Backbone as numpy.savetxt, mean C-alpha at the origin, in Angstrom:
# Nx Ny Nz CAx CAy CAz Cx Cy Cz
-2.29 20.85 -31.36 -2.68 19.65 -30.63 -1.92 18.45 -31.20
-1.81 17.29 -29.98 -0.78 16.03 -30.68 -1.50 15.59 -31.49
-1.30 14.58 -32.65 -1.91 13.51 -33.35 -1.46 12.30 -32.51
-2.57 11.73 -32.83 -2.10 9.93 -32.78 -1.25 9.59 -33.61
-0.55 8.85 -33.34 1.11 8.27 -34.25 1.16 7.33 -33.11
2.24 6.16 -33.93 2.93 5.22 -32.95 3.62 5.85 -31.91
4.44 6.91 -32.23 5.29 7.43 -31.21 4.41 7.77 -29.89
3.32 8.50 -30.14 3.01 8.81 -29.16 1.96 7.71 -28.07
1.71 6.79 -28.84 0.83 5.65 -28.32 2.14 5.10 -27.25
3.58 5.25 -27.84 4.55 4.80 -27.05 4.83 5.48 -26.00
4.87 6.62 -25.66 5.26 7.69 -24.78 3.80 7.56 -24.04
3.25 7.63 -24.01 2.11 6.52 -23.54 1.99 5.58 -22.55
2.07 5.07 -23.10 2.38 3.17 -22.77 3.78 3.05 -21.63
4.33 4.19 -21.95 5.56 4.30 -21.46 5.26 4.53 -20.16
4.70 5.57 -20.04 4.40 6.15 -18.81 3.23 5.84 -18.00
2.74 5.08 -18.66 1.82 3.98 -17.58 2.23 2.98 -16.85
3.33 2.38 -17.70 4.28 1.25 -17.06 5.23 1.82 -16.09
5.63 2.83 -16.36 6.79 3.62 -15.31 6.11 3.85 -13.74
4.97 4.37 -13.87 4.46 4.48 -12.47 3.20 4.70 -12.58
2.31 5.52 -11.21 1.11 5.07 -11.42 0.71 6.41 -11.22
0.71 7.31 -12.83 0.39 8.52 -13.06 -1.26 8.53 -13.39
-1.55 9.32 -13.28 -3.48 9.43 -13.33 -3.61 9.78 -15.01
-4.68 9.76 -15.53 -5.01 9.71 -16.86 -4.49 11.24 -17.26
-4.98 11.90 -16.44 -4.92 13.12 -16.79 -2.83 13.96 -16.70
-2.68 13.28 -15.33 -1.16 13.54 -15.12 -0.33 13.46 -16.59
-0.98 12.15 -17.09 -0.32 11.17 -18.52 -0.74 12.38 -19.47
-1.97 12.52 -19.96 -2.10 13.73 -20.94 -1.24 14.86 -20.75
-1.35 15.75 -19.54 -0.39 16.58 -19.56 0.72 16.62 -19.96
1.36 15.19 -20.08 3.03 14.95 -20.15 2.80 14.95 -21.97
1.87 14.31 -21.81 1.90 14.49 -23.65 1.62 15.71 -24.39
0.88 16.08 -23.76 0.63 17.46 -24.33 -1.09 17.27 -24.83
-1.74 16.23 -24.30 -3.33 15.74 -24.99 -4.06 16.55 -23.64
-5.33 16.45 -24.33 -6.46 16.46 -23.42 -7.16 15.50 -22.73
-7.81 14.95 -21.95 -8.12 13.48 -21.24 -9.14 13.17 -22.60
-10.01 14.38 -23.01 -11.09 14.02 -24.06 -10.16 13.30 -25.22
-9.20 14.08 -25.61 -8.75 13.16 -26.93 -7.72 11.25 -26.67
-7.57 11.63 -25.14 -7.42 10.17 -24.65 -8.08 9.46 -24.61
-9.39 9.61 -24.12 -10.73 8.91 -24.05 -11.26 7.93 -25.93
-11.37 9.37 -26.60 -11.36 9.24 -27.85 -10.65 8.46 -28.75
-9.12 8.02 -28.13 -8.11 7.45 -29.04 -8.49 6.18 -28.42
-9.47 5.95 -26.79 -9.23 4.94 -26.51 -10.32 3.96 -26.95
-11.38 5.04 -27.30 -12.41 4.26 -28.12 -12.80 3.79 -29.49
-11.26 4.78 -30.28 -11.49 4.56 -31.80 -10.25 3.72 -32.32
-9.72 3.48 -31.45 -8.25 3.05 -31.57 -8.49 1.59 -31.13
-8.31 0.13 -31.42 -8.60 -0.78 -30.86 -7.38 -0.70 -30.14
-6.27 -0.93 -31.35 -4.94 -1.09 -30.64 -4.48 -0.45 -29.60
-4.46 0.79 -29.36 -4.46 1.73 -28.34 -5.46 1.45 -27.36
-6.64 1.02 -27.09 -6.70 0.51 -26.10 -6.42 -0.88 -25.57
-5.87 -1.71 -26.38 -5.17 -2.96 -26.30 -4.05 -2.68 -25.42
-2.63 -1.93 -26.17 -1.74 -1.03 -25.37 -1.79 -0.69 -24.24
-2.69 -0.04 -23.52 -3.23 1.03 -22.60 -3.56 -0.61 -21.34
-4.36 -1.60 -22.24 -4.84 -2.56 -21.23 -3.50 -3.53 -20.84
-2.48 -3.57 -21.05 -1.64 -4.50 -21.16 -0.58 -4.02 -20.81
-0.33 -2.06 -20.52 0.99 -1.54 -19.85 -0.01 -1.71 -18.44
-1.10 -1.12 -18.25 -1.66 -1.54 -16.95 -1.89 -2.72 -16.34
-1.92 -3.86 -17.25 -1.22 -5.35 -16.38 -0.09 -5.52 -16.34
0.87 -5.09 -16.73 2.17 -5.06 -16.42 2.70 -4.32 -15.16
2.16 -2.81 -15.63 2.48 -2.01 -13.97 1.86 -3.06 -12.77
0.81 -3.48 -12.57 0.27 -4.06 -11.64 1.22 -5.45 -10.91
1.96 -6.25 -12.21 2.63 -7.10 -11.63 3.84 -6.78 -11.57
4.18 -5.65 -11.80 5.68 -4.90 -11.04 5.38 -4.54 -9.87
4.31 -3.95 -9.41 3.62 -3.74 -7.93 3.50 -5.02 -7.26
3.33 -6.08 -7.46 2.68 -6.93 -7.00 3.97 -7.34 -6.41
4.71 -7.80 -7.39 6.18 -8.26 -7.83 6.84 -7.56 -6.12
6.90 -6.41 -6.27 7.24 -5.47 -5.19 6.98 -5.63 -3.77
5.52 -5.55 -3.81 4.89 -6.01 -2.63 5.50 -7.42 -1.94
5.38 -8.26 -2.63 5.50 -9.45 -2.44 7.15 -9.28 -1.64
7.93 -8.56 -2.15 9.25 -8.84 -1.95 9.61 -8.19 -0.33
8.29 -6.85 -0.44 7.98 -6.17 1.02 7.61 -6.75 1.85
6.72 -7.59 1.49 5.89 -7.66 2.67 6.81 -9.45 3.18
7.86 -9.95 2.49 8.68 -10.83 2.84 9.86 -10.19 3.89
9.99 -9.18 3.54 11.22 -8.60 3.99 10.41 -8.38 5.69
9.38 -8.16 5.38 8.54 -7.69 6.88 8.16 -8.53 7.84
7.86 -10.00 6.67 7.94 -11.21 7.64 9.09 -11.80 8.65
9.77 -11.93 7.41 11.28 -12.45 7.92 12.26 -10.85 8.88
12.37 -9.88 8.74 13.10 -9.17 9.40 13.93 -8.71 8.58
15.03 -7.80 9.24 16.14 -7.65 7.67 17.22 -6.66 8.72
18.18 -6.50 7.90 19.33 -5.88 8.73 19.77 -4.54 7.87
19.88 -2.97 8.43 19.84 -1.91 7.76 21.43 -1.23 8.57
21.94 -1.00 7.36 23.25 -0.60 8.20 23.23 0.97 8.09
23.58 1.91 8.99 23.48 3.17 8.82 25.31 3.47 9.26
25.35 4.31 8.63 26.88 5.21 8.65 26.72 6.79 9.30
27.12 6.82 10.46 27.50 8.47 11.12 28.54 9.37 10.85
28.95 10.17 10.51 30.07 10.88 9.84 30.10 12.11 10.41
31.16 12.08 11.67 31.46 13.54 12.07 32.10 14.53 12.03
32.07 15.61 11.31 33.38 16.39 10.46 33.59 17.67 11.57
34.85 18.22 11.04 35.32 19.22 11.55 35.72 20.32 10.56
36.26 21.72 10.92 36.51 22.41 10.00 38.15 22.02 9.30
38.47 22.16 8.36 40.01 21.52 8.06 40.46 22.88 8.10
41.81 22.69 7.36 42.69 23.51 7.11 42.88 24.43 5.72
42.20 23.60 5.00 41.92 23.98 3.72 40.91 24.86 3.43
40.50 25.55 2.84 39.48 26.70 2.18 38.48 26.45 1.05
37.70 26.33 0.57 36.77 26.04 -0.27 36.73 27.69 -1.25
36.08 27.87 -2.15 36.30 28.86 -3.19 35.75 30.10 -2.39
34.50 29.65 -1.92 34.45 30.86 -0.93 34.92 31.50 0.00
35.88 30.53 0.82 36.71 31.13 1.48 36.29 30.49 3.04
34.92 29.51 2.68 34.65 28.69 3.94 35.78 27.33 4.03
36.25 27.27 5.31 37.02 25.90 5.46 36.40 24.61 5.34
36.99 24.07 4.53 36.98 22.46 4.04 36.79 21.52 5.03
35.56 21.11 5.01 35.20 20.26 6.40 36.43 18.51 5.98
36.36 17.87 6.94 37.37 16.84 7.34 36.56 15.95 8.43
36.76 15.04 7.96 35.88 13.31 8.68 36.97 13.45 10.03
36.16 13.82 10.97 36.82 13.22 12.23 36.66 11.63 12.88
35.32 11.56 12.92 35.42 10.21 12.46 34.35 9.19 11.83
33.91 8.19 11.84 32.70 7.96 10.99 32.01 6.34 11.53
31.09 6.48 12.10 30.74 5.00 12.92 29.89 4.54 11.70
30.03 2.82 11.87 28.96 2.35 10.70 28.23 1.14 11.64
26.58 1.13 11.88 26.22 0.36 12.95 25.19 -0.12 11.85
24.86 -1.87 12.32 23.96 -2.75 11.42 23.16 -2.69 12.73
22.27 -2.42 12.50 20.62 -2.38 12.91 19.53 -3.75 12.80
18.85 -4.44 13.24 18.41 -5.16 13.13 16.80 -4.88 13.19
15.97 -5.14 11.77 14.52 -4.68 11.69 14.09 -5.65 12.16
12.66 -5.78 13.02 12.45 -6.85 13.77 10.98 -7.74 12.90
10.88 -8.84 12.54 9.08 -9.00 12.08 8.40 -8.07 12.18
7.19 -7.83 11.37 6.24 -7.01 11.67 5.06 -7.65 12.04
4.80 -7.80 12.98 3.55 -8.38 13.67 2.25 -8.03 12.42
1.93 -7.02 12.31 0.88 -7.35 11.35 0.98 -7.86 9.94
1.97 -7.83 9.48 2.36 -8.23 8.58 2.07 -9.53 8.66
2.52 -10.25 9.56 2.67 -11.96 9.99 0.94 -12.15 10.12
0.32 -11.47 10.64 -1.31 -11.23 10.89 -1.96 -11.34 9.52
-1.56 -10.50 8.47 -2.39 -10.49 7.07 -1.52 -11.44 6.52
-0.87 -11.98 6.18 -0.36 -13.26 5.73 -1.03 -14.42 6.18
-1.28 -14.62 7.56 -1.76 -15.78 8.02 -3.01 -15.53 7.68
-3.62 -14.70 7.99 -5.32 -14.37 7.92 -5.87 -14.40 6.62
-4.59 -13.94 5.18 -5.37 -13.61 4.23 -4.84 -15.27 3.56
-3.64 -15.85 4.28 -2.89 -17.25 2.93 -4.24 -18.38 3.69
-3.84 -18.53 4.59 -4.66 -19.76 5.52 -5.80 -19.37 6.18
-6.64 -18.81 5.42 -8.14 -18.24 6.30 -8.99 -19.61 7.38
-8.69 -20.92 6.81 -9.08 -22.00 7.60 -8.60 -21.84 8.68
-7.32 -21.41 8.96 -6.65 -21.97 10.36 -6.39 -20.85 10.84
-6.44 -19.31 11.02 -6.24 -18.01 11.13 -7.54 -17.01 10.57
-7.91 -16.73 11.67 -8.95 -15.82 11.71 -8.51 -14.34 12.48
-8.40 -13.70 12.06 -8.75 -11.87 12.60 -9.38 -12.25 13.41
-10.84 -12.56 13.55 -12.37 -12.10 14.55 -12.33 -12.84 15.11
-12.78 -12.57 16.32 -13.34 -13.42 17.65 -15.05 -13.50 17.42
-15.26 -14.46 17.22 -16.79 -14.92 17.71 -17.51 -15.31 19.19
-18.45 -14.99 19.27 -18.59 -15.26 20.61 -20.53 -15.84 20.72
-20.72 -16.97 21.05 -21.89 -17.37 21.19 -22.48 -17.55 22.39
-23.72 -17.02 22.66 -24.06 -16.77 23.39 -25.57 -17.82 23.72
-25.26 -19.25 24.70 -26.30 -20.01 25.06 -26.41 -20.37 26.34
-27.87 -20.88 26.44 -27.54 -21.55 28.14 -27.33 -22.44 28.41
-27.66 -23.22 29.49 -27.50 -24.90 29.90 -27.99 -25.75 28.53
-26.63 -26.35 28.64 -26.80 -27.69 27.31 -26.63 -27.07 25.57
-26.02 -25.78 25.91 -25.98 -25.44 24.15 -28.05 -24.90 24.25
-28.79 -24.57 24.68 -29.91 -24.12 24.35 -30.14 -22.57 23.74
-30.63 -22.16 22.89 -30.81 -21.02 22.71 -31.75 -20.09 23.83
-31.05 -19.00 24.41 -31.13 -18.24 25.42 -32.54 -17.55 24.93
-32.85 -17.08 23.69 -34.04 -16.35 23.88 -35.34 -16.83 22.41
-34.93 -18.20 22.33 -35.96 -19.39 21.31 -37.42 -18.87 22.33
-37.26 -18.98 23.43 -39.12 -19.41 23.77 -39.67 -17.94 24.16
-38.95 -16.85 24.54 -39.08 -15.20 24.51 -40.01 -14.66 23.87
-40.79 -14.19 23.95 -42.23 -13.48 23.35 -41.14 -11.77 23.14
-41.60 -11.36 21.61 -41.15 -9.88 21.01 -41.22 -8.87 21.93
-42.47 -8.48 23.29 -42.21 -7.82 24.10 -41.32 -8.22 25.26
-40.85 -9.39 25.50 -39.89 -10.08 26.24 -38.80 -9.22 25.69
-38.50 -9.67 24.92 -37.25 -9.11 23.97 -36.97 -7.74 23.99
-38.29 -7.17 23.90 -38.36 -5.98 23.70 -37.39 -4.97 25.25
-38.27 -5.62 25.80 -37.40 -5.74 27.39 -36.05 -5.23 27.85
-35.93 -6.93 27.57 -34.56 -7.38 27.65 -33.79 -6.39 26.92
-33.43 -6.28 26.35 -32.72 -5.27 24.93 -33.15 -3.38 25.46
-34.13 -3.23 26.06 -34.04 -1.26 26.82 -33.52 -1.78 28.12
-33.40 -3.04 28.46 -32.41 -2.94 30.01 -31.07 -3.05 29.42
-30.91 -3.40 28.77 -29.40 -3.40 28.11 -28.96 -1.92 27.83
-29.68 -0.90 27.06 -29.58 0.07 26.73 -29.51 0.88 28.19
-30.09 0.56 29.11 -30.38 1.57 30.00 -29.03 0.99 31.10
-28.49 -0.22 30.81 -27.24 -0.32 31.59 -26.28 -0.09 30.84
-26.11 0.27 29.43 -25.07 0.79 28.63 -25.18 2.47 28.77
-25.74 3.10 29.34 -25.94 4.26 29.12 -25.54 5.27 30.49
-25.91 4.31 31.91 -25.52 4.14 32.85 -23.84 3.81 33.17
């Protein structure tokens, strides 16, 4: 079984920051058990100091990321793709298959367009004052009055199985 050592607190740390491997994925690579992870993380201050501080780091490399995505999604972006159509040549390869040869090769820039929802959770989540997702809808009568203020509970009661019985219909 591993010991705790610096090295391995590093190989560690390492691989928390690299990507977003599960506790257990991480032990495996080390060669630990999740129990003796758990254990190093409760007897170890430093090690869980470590452990708390490669996981705020991964998070603002994600974030970092996102941010740069979900710009690219706002604004649009241009993706160039290359087509390459070969033929058999004249030449032979070791096996004795002929050496393919570029007949010819198109290169076309593409244009990615906004992403509508994208533009949707930006506005909805930066400026919640002025951009709302939901539709509200209020429901009164003449003059702004509340439709069912003076309604007695079997009124209601009513009202609400004719609803049901025209939703069902």
């Amino acid at each position: 079984m591993a010991k705790y050592n610096k090295k391995m607190v590093e190989k560690i740390v390492g691989l928390i920051k690299s990507d977003t491997f599960t506790i257990a994925e991480i032990c495996r690579q080390v060669g630990i058990s999740t129990k003796t992870y758990h254990e190093w993380v409760n007897e170890h201050e430093e090690f869980a100091l470590a452990v708390e501080e490669a996981r705020a780091e991964l998070m603002q490399t994600m974030a970092m990321i996102a941010k740069k995505s979900l710009r690219r999604k706002l604004e649009g972006y241009d993706v160039t793709e290359t087509r390459t159509v070969t033929v058999p040549g004249k030449e032979k390869t070791k096996d004795g298959k002929p050496k393919p040869v570029i007949k010819e090769q198109i290169t076309t820039t593409k244009h990615v367009a906004a992403d509508t929802a994208a533009i949707i959770f930006t506005l909805t989540n930066g400026d919640p004052d002025h951009w709302r997702n939901r539709q509200s809808t209020e429901v009164t009568g003449k003059d702004g009055q509340d439709l069912f203020a003076k309604k007695t509970d079997e009124e209601l009661a009513a009202i609400i199985q004719d609803l049901h019985r025209k939703l069902d219909s």
